[in-house]
Coordinates of C-alpha atoms in Angstrom, one line a residue:
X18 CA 168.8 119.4 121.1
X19 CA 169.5 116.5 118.4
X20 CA 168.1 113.6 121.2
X21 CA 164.9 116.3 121.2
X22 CA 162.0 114.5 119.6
X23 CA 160.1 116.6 116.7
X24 CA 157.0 116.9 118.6
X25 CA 158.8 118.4 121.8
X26 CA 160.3 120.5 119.3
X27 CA 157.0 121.4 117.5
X28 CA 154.7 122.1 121.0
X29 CA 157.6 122.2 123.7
X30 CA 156.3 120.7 127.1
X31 CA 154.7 124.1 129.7
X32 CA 157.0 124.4 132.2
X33 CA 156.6 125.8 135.7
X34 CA 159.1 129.0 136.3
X35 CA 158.7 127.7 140.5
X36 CA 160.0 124.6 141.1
X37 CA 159.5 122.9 144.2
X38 CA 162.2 124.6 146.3
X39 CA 160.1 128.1 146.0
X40 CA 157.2 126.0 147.6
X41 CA 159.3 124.9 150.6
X42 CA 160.0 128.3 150.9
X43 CA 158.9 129.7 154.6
X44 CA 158.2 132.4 153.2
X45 CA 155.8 131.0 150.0
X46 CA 154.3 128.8 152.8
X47 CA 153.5 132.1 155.2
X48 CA 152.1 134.0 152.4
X49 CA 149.6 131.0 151.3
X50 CA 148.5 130.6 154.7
X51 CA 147.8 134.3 155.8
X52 CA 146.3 135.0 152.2
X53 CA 147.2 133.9 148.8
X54 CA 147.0 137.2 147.4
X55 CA 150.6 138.6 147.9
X56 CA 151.0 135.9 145.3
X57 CA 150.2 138.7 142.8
X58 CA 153.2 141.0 143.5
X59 CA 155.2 140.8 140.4
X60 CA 158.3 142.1 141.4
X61 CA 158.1 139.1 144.1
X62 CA 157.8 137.0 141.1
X63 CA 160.9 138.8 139.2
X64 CA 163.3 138.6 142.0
X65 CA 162.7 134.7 142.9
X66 CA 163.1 133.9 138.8
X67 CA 166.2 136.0 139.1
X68 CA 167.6 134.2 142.1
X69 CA 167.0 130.6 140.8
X70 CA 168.6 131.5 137.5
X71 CA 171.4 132.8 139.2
X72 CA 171.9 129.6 141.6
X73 CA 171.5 127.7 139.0
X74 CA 173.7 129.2 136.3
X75 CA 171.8 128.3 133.5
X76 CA 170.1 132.1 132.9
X77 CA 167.2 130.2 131.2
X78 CA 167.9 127.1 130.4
X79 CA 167.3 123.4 131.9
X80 CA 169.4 120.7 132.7
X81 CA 168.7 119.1 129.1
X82 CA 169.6 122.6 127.1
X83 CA 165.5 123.6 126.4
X84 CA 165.0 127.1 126.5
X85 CA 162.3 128.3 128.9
X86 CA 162.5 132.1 128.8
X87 CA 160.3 132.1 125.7
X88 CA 156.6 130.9 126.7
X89 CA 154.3 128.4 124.4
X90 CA 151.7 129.9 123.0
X91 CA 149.2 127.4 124.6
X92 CA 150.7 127.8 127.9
X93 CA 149.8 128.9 131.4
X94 CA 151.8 130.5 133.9
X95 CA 151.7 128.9 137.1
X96 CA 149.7 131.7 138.8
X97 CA 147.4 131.8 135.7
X98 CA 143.6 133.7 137.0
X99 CA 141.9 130.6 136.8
X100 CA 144.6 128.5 139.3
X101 CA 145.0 132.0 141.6
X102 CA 140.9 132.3 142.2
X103 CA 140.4 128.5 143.4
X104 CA 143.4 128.9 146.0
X105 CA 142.0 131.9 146.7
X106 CA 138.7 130.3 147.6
X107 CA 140.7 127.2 149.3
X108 CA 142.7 129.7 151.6
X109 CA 139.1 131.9 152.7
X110 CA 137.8 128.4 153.6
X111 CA 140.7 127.3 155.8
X112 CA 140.9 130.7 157.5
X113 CA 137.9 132.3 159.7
X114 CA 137.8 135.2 162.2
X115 CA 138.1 134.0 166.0
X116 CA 137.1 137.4 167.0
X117 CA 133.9 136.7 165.1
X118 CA 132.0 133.4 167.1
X119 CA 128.2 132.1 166.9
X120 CA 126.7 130.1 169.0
X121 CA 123.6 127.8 168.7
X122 CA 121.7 127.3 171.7
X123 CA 119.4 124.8 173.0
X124 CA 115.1 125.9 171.7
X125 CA 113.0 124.1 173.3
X126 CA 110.1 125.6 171.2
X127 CA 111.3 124.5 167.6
X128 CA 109.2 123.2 165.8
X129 CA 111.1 120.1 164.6
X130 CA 109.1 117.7 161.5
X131 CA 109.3 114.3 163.2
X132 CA 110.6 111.8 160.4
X133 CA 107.7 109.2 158.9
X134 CA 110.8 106.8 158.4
X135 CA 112.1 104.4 161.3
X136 CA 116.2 106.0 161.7
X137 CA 118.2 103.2 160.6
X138 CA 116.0 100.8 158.7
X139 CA 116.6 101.6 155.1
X140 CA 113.0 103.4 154.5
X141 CA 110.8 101.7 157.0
X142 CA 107.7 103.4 157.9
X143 CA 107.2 104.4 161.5
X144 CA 103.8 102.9 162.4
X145 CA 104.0 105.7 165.5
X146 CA 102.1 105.6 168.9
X147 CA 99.4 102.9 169.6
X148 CA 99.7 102.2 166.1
X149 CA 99.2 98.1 164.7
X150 CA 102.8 96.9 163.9
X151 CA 103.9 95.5 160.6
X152 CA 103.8 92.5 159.4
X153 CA 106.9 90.2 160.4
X154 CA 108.0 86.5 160.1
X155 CA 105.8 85.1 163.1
X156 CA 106.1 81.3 163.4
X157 CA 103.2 79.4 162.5
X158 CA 102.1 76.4 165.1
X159 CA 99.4 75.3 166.3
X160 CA 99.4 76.1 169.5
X161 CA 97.5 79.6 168.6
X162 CA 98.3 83.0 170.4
X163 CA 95.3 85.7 170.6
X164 CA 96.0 87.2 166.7
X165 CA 96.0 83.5 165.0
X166 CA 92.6 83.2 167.6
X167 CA 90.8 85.7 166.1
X168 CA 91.8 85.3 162.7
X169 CA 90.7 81.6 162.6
X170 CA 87.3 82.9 164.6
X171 CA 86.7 85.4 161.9
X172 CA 87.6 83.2 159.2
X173 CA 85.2 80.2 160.6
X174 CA 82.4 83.0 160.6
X175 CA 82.3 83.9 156.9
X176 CA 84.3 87.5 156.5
X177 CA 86.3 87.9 153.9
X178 CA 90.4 88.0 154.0
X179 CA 90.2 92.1 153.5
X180 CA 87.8 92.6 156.2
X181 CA 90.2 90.7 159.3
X182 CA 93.4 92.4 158.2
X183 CA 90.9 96.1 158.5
X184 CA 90.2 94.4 162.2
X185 CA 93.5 92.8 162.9
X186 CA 94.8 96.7 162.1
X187 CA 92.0 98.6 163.7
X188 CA 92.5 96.6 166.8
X189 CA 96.1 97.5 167.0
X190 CA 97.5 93.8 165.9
X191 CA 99.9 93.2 163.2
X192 CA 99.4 95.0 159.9
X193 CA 99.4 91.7 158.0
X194 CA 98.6 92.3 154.3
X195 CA 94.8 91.1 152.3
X196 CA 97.1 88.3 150.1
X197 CA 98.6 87.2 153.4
X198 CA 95.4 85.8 155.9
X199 CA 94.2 82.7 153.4
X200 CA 97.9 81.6 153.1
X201 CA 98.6 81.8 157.0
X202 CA 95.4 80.3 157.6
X203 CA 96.1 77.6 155.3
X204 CA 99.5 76.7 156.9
X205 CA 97.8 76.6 160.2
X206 CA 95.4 74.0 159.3
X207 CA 98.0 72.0 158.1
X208 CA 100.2 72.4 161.4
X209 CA 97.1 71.2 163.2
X210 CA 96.5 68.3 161.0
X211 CA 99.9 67.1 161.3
X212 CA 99.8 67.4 165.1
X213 CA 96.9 64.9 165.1
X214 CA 98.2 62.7 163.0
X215 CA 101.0 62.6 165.5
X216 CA 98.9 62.3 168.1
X217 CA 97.0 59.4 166.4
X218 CA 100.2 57.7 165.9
X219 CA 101.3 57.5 169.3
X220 CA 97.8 56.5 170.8
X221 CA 97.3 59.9 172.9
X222 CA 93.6 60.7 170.8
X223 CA 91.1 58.1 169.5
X224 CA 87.5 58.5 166.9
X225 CA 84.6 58.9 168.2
X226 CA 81.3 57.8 167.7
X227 CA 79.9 61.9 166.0
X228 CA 83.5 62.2 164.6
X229 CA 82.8 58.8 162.7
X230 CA 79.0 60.4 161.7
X231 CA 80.5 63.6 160.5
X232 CA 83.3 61.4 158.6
X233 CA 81.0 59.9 156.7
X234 CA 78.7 62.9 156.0
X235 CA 81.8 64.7 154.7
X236 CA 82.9 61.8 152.5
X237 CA 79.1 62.2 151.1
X238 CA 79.9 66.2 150.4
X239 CA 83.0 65.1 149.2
X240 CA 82.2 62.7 146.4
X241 CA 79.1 64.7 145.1
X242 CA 81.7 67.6 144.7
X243 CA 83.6 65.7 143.3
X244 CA 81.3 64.5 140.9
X245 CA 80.1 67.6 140.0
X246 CA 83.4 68.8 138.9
X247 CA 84.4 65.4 136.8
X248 CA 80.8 65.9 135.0
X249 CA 82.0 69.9 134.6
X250 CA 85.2 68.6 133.1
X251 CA 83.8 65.4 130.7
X252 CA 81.2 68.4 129.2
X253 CA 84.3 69.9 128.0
X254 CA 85.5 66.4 126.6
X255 CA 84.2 66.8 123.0
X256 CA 85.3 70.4 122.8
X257 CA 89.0 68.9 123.2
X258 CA 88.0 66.3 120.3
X259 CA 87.6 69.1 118.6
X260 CA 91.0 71.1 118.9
X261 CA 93.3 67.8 118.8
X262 CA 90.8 66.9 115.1
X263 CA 91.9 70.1 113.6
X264 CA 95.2 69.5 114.9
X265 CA 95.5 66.8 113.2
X266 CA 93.9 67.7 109.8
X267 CA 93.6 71.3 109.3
X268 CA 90.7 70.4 107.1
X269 CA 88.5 68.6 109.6
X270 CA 86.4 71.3 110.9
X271 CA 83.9 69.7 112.5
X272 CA 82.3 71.2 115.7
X273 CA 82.1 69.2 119.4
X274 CA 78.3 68.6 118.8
X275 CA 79.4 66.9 115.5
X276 CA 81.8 64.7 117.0
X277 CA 79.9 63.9 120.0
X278 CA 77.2 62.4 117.4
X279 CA 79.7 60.7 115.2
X280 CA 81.2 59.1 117.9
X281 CA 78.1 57.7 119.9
X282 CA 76.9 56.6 116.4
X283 CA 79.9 54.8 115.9
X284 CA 79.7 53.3 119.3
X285 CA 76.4 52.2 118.9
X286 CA 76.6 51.0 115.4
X287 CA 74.3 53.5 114.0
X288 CA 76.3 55.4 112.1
X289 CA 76.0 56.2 108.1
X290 CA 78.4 54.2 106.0
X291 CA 80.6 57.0 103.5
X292 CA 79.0 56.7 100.2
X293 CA 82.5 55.1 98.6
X294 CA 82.5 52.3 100.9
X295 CA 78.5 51.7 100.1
X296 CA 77.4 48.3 98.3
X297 CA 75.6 51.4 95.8
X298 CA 77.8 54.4 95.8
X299 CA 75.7 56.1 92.7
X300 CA 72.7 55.8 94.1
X301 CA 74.3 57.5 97.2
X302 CA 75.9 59.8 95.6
X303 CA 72.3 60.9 93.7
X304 CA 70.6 61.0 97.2
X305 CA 73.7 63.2 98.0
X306 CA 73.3 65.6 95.5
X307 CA 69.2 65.9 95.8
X308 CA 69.6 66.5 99.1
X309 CA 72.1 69.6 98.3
X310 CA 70.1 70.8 95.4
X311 CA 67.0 70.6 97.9
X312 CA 69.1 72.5 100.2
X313 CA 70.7 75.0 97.8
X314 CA 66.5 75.4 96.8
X315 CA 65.5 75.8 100.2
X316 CA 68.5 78.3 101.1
X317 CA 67.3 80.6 97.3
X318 CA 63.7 80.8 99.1
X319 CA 64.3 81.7 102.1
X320 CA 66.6 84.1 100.5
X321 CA 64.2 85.9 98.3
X322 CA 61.7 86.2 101.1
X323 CA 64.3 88.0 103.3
X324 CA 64.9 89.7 100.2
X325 CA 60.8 90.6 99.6
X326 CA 61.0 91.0 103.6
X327 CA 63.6 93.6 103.6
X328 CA 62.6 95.4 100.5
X329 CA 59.2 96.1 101.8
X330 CA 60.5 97.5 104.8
X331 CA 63.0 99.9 102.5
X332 CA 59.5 100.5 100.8
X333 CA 57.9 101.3 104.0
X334 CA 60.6 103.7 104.8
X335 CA 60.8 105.3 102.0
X336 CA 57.1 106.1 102.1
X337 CA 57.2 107.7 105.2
X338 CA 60.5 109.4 104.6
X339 CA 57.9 110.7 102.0
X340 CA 55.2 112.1 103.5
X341 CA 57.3 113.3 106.3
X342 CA 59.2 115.6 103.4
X343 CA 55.4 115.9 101.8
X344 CA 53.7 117.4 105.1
X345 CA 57.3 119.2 105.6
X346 CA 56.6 120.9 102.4
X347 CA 53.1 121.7 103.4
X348 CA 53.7 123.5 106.4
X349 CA 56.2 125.3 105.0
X350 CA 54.0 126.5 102.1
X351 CA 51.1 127.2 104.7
X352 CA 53.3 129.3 107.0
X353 CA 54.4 131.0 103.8
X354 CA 50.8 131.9 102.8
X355 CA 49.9 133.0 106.3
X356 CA 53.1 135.4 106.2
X357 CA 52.1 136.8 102.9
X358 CA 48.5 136.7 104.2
X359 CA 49.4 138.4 107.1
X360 CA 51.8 141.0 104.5
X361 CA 48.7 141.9 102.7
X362 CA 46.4 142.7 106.1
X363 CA 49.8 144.8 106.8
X364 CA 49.5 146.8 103.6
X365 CA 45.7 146.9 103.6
X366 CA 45.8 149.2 107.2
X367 CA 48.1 151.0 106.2
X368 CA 46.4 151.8 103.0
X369 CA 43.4 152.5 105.1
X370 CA 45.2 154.4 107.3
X371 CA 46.8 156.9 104.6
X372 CA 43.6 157.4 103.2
X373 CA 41.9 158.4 106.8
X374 CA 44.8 160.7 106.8
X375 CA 44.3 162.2 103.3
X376 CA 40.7 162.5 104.1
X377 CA 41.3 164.1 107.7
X378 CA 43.8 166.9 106.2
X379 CA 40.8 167.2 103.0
X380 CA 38.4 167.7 106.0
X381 CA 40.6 170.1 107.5
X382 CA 41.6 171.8 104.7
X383 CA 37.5 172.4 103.5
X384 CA 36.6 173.4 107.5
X385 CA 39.1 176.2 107.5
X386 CA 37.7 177.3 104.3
X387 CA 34.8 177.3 105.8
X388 CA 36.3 179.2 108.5
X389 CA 38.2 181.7 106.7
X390 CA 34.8 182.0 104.4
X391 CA 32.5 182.7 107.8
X392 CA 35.0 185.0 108.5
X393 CA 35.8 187.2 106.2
X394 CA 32.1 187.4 105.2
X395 CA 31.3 188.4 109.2
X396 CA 34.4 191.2 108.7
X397 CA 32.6 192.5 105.5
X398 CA 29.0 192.6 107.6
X399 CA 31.5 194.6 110.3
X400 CA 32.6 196.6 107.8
X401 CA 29.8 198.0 106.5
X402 CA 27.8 198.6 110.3
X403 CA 30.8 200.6 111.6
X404 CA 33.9 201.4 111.4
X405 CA 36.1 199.2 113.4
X406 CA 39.5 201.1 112.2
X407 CA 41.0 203.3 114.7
X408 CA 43.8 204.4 112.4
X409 CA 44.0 207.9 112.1
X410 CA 45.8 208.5 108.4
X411 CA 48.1 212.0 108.7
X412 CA 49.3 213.6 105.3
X413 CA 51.9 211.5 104.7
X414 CA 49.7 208.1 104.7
X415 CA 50.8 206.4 107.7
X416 CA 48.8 205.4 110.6
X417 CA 49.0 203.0 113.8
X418 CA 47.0 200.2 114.6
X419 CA 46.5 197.9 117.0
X420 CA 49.2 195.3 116.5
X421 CA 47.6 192.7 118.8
X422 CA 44.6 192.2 116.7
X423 CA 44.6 190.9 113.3
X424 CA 43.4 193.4 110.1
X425 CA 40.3 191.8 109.3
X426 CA 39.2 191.4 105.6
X427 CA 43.1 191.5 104.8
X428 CA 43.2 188.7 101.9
X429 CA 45.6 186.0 101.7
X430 CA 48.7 187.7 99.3
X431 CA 49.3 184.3 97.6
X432 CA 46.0 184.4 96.4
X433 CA 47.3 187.3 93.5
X434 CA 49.8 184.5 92.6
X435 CA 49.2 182.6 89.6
X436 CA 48.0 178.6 89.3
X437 CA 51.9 177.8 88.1
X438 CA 53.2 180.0 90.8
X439 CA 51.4 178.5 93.6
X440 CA 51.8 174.9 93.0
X441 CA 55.7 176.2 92.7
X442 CA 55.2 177.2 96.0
X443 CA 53.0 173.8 97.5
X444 CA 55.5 171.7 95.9
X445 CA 58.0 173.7 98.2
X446 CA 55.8 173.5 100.7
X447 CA 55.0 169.5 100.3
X448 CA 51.6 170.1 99.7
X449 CA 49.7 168.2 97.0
X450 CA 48.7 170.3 93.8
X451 CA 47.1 167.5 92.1
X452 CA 43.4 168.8 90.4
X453 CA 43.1 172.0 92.9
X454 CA 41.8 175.2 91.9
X455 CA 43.6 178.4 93.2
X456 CA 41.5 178.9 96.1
X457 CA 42.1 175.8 97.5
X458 CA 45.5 175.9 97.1
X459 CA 45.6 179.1 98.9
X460 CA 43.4 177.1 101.7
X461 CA 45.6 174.8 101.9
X462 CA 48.5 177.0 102.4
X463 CA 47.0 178.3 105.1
X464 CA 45.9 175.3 106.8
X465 CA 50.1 174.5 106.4
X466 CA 50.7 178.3 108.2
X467 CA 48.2 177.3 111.1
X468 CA 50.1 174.4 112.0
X469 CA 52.9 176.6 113.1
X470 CA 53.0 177.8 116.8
X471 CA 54.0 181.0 117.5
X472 CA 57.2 180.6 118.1
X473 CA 57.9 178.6 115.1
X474 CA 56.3 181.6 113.1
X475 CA 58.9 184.2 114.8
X476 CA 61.8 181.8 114.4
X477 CA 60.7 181.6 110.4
X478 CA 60.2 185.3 110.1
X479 CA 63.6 186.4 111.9
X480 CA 65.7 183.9 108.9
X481 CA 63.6 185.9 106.9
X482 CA 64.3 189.0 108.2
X483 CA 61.2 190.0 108.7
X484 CA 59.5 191.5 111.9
X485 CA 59.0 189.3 114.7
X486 CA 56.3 191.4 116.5
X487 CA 52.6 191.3 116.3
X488 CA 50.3 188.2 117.1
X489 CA 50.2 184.7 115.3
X490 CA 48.3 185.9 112.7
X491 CA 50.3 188.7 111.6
X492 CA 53.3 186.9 111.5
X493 CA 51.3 184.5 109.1
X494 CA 50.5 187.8 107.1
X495 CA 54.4 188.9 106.9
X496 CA 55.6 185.0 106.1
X497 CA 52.7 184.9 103.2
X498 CA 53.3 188.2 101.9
X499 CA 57.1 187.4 101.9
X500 CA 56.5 184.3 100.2
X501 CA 54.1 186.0 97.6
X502 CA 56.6 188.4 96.7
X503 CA 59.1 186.1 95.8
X504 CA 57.2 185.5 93.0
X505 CA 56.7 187.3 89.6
X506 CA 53.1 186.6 89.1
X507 CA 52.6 189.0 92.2
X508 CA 52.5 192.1 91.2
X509 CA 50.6 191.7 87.9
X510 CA 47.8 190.0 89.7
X511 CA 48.3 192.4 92.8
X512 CA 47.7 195.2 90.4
X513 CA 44.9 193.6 88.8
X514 CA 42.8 192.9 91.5
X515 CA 43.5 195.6 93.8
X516 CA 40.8 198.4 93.9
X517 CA 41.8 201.9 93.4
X518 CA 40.1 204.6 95.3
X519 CA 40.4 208.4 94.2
X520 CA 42.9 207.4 91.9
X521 CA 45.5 206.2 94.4
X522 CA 46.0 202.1 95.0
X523 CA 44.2 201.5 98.8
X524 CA 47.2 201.2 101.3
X525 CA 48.4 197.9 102.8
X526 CA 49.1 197.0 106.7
X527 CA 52.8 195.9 107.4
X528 CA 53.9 195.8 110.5
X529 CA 57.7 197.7 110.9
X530 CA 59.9 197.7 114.2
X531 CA 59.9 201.1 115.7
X532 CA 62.1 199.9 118.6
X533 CA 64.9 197.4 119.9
X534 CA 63.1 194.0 118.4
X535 CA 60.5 191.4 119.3
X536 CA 59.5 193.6 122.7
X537 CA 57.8 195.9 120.4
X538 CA 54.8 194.5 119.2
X539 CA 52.6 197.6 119.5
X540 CA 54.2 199.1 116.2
X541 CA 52.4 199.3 112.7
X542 CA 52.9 201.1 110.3
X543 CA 50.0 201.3 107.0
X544 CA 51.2 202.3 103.1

């Protein structure tokens, strides 16, 4: 342990308990073949530990003195989860079931996706059946085969490089590419014209008279292109002068059409001497300056009178930005006027309208006192011909009547109320009050009751508790006696105007119900 370094000492070395004996085992080797897991069996484990400790003597310890009972912490047995799982996997791999056998046979029917690459070529496209081939490194000579043919023929006739590789490819040629026609066309010109300038060489072709006529009508072509591009080029000549002055100086800023004069000046002799090498440089130095001042001058005018321009056009704008707001302004205001016109008409009608109604319901109102006037004077006229009661009055003072018909000459029960009392009562009523005597106010009321239908009256005079048989105009009676005795001013004035005849107060018709409800409208009762 002293030759033991400190680090062995510190984090000892993990050590295998199976060393490679237990693998040559026949036994280890059986069990890893037919199915790793009997490698789990613990007391398989114990006993082959025991046996190599005991063949070895050493009851755990090595050769070098290291204990290896006691296991690092960091450690991992040999059969460690981990290690067991992937043999496990590596062993179900190796092994299969003969009894267990699938076969794949032969379908003539599958559908099989035929490949759009050529097998073998590294990604080339297969052009497939009938289809143009792709372009490939064809020879170029003059001697022309039947693609060169037509591309020269289509060439010669004006189509453009795009439109023979469309025909080349539509005629099932090769695929040659747009860039590709003018460069292969070009090369086989040049083949050509090499082959007869061999041919010229050696003696086998010779000019002839329309090839010497053409020659010199092409030289013609030739030279006025020629010339047209040289003339193309000198226009550009001063625009060079230029760039290389301003090169030269970065000062010098003078433009092509100022060199171009300078120069031809100078060529002729014409030019302007400098004013410092003049025989008078003052005096041209003062014809330099007038001519600046004169400019300056001339540059002031024309600015004021773009100035003048331009600020009567902001004056011309303004002024219609003006009267555009002005006549904005204007309609606005008109359509306001016509909306409040229109407001006023609005209120005028319906002004109008509630004073036709007032009027109508004052119209009413006096025709059913006219009515009720008519009335009860024809009921007084009755009265005093015959007698149209058919009441018969026993001893104790009660008689029947005919329910269906009202009691004429009966007066209106409000009428004993007082003036307070009964504009009390068409304030309740929403009737206006305002400057009417009593009798109209009792009028009024009325004209209130005959709006009512009958079954309105019935419904009114049941919440009242009141009977609900007789005819419409008894159960106007009942409501307006009701309503008159809910006041105090009632009975004095009931009192006071009732008549009193052999010194008993004249007996009043009120209908009572004798039976099961609003069936029995044939019941009356007098008191």
């Amino acid at each position: 342990m002293a030759d033991t370094p400190a680090s062995a000492q510190k984090n000892p070395p993990a050590v295998d308990d199976i060393n490679n004996d237990d693998y040559a085992d026949e036994d280890m080797n059986d069990s890893a073949l037919g199915g790793i897991k009997k490698v789990h069996s613990a007391d398989d484990d114990e006993d082959d530990d025991d046996m190599a400790d005991d063949e070895d003597g050493t009851s755990g310890f090595n050769g070098e003195g290291m204990n290896l009972t006691t296991t690092p912490r960091k450690s991992q047995p040999a059969f460690f989860e981990r290690s067991t799982k992937a043999a496990e996997r590596a062993a179900q791999r190796s092994t299969f079931d003969e009894n267990n056998s699938f076969l794949l046979l032969d379908n003539p029917g599958l559908n099989v996706r035929t490949p759009s690459r050529v097998p073998g070529c590294f990604g080339k496209r297969d052009r497939g059946k009938g289809g143009a081939p792709p372009a490939y490194a064809k020879r170029v000579t003059a001697d022309l085969d039947s693609d060169d043919e037509l591309m020269m023929n289509l060439k010669d006739s004006g189509f453009s490089d795009q439109q023979i590789a469309d025909q080349l490819a539509d005629e099932g040629r090769v695929r040659y590419d747009r860039k590709s026609i003018c460069t292969r066309i070009f090369r086989i010109r040049e083949k050509q014209a090499k082959l007869m300038d061999d041919m010229l060489e050696q003696g086998l072709v010779e000019w002839q008279y329309p090839d010497d006529s053409l020659l010199i009508q092409a030289h013609e072509l030739a030279e006025a292109e020629i010339s047209t591009e040289i003339e193309r080029i000198r226009s550009q000549r001063f625009r060079k002068v230029s760039e290389h002055m301003r090169k030269l100086n970065k000062d010098a800023k003078w433009s092509a059409k100022a060199c171009h004069d300078r120069y031809t000046a100078l060529m002729d002799g014409t030019a302007k001497i400098p004013s410092q090498q003049h025989d008078d440089p003052e005096a041209r130095r003062r014809e330099l300056e007038a001519r600046r001042a004169a400019f300056e001058r001339a540059r002031l005018e024309e600015r004021q009178v773009q100035e003048e321009k331009a600020t009567r056009a902001q004056k011309i704008k303004e002024e219609a930005r003006l009267r555009s707001a002005q006549k904005a302004e204007q309609t606005a205001l008109a359509r306001e006027q016509k909306q409040k016109d229109k407001a006023e008409r609005a209120m005028k009608r319906a002004a109008q309208q509630q004073l036709k109604a007032e009027r109508a319901v004052a119209n009413r109102v006096a025709k059913n006192s006219r009515h009720e006037h008519l009335k009860a004077k024809k009921v007084a006229e009755l009265e005093d011909e015959e007698n149209y009661s058919k009441a018969h009055v026993n001893e104790s003072g009660i008689s029947v009547v005919d329910p269906k018909k009202p009691v004429p000459g009966e007066k209106d029960p409000r009428s004993h109320l007082s003036l307070e009392d009964l504009k009390r009562l068409c304030a309740h009523r929403g009737v206006n009050s305002e400057g009417k005597s009593r009798e109209e106010l009792t009028g009024l009321l009325q004209c209130v009751d005959e709006a009512f239908s009958l079954n309105q009256l019935k419904a009114m005079c049941r919440a009242k508790g009141l009977n609900t048989a007789g005819t419409k105009a008894q159960q106007q009676q009942q409501l307006a006696l009701a309503e008159a005795r809910s006041y105090a001013s009632y009975v004095k004035g009931f009192e006071r105007e009732q008549p009193i005849e052999g010194g008993k107060v004249k007996s009043t018709t009120e209908l009572i119900d004798l039976g099961s409800g609003d069936e029995d409208e044939d019941e009356a009762m007098l008191y």
